[in-house]
Each structure stands twice: as structure tokens, then as C-alpha cells.
């Protein structure tokens, strides 16, 4: 990293009235946002991991005894609206509240939402109220914390991409811990404890951000200042020179990529729906003997390693800001103390049991773990080994997610038509989540990157919002398709159900490959 680039960052921080406190070469504020987002993702994915399982579990075990179809429809509606509301929340923050206030309001709303869901045993209306509050709070929180990350760096800084990569690690670290702990406690202790635990960490994340507001200087304070920054971007002379037909072609390409993303995510989001049903009712999860011992040690490694990594990040931040911002460190340290105690209790409980029953929520947790371990390798592959065009990368993502469902279809061949339960080896779910993660790394970051590159600066924020609306559409459709899992397996088979996603994904992957040269021409030099 050259000194010139460091000087540019220092100048940028000074202009925005931020103290030049750097942690591992990045502004300290990045790591505050890292932990705030980590606890929000902990709460969201921890609750999402329980949602479908809770709804379809028997009333005798504390669940609601819903049918698979009913649970999948609610799941699709919930996750769909989660991706719609950030478009509104971003506008409110830009024009009225500013990022900081929007994030705090969103975090408080989600905390109340979790508390409401924890009271579902008193009255079922608390559960539905909690879902609504979670959707509204997410809309205020999600778009604005990501915007604050970008504001920490000048546009010319080479550290900006690395900053987003660190932030992305926080997202997946939180998702991993949330699914592991909320899922485990919800399934093995009590559903309301799982829902409530998610709210505890959302509250601590909110407190941490509240005490850290001064560390961000004027970032997020003034919507008027943000408007000025946007005007500067719009007045970019290079933007004014782009011919109309080039802009039109590039917008068409964004539309094609968005459609590919919708196809990908309607399959990918089965993780919290039909794949959860498959894990609960059709997968052999009770392990005994040597198999149980091996699993306990693997689970222990998966539990401890990510916490050690993020604890090291917190220690690096604490050393830099303790003297000026002790309350930030105290809130974060308290969060990690609770995490370590809970993980120690979980491991002690599992190692002292004669057998081991793998929780349903353990499987989707693998997605976040694989992302944490594979993301850096993928970026190196694109840089040093093979860097195909955008359409080919998206086609790879579609083909690999299709392959993940082919694995599930193959593993389901022995399940009789219309069977309500079975004992399929869990290796097929593990393989499916691994392949889905590889597909995600080929498609999701690439798609976002090309939206940024191909969009006219005047409407880049709008197009990002529309891109996330595509995810909402995918969740709505995916939930609707998943609701037919019982009907399809009764008429055909479980293998047929999963095979549908394979066929659809492969078809659109092939279309992208065949059209790739034409799409590249329409990108007009963007690589």
C-alpha cells in the first residue's frame, strides 16, 4: 500500500471529522460496523433458522403443527418482504433521518420484534407482530449500515474493496453464530429461548452502535451532506460522455443478470424452506458410536474456530479505542462473553450425551462457514488463475446450484413416493450446502459488482434497490414452489421435487453461455 493512498484516506477521514484511528490499516469505524452488522445477522439468521422448523413441529413439542405448505408460504412472504423494505428504508434515511438514526431505529424495532416473538407461548399474535417488526426494522437497518461502510473511504481508495470484504466476513460470522446457537437452543431447550436469544444480541449490537456514533464523525448525520456527495458523483464528466445506446445496452445486461439472480435465489433460498423440511423429516440425524464421537469433534471445531477469529478482531479494535470509547468495548466484550459461555455449555452438553442428534438448523449454518473459508480463495482464483466474463460466472453459479439439487435428488432416490419420513444420509445435505456456497460465490458478489460497473451514476442507488427487489421476487416464488413439496412428492417423488430445481438452473445456465458473446458486446468494454 503506497503512502499516497494512505494520505488520501487520512485526508478523507479529516474532512469528515473522523479521528485517524486505524485498525489493521482500516478506519476503526469499519470494525464497529462489522460487529453491529454481525449481531444483526446473528439475530436475523438465528430466527430464520428456527422459523420453518418451529411452524411445522408438533404441538406436543412446542411447535404450531402447521403443514409444510402453510409454513413455506409464510416463510416466502417473510423473507420476500425482508428484501423489499430496504428500498424504502434507504430513501427515508437519505431524505429525512440520516444513516445513524435509521440504523438505531431499525435495531430497536428488531429488538422489540424478537422480544415479541419470544412471547409466542402467551399469544400467537405476538409471533406475527414480531415478524412485522422484524421486516420493518430490517428495512431501516440493512441498506444504511452498508452505505456507511462506503462513506468511510474516498472513492479512489484501494482499501474500499478490502473494507467491504471485511464487512462481508462480519455478515457471515454473525449468520454462522446465530444459526448455530439460536437453532441449537431453540430446538433442544425451547423455541422462545431461541427467539429471545436473537433479540439479546440485537440489543447489545444496538447499544454498541449507539455509544460509537462519535467515531463516525459527520458520516450519517446530515442527509443534506449525503445529497451533496451524490451530486458530485452525478456530475462526473465521464458519465456525461456515455452515449445513450451504450447506457441502454448496459441496462439491458443488468436486467439479464437480475433475471439470472432471481432463478438462482428461488433455488438457493430453499435452504430455509424445503431443505429444512428435508433435514427435519427425511434425514438421519441421530448418530451413535464412533460416528457420534467424530461429529462431536467436528462440531466443536466448527464452533470454536470462527469465534476465535472474531474475538481476535475485537481485541485488535479494543486496543485502539479503549481509552476514548470504553463503552463500545464493554458492550462488545459482554456479547462475546455470553457467546463463549453458551458455546462452552453447548459443547459440554453434547460431549456428555451418549448419542448425538444433529439439529435441523446445523445444516444451513454450513453455508456461512463455507463462505468464510472459501471467499478468499475465490477472489484469488479470479485474479490469478481464471477470470471468465460476467455471463460465464453467473452461468457457473446457476449450474453449480443446479448440481447441488442434483445431489439431493440422487440422495432422495430411495424415499418411497408420498413418504412422510425417511432416514437419508446427512452427507447429501452437507454436499448440497457446499455446492450452493460455491455457486453463491460465483454469482452473488459478481452480480453486485456488475450492477455497480454497468449502472449510470445517476440511478445507481435505484438499480441496487431494484436488484434487491429481485431477491424479494425470488423468495416469494421460492416459498410458493416449496409449499407444494408434499403434493409433488405424493404425486411423483422427493427426487422429482429437487430435480425440478436442477433442470431449471441448468437450462438458464446454458442460455447464458450461449448468449455470452452477445451479452459481452452489450456491456461495451466493461469487464
PDB file of C-alpha atoms in Angstrom, residues 26 149 153 157-168 449:
ATOM      1  CA  UNK A  26      -8.671   0.471   8.088  1.00  0.00           C
ATOM      2  CA  UNK A 149     -19.077   1.383   5.141  1.00  0.00           C
ATOM      3  CA  UNK A 153     -13.285   5.619   2.286  1.00  0.00           C
ATOM      4  CA  UNK A 157      -9.055   4.291  -2.133  1.00  0.00           C
ATOM      5  CA  UNK A 158      -7.831   0.813  -2.990  1.00  0.00           C
ATOM      6  CA  UNK A 159      -8.821  -0.193   0.559  1.00  0.00           C
ATOM      7  CA  UNK A 160     -12.525   0.213  -0.140  1.00  0.00           C
ATOM      8  CA  UNK A 161     -12.992  -3.248  -1.674  1.00  0.00           C
ATOM      9  CA  UNK A 162     -10.992  -4.798   1.161  1.00  0.00           C
ATOM     10  CA  UNK A 163     -13.188  -2.919   3.644  1.00  0.00           C
ATOM     11  CA  UNK A 164     -16.323  -4.419   2.135  1.00  0.00           C
ATOM     12  CA  UNK A 165     -14.686  -7.847   2.222  1.00  0.00           C
ATOM     13  CA  UNK A 166     -14.040  -7.473   5.975  1.00  0.00           C
ATOM     14  CA  UNK A 167     -17.633  -6.304   6.421  1.00  0.00           C
ATOM     15  CA  UNK A 168     -18.881  -9.329   4.439  1.00  0.00           C
ATOM     16  CA  UNK A 449     -20.104  -5.857  -8.873  1.00  0.00           C
TER      17      UNK A 449
END
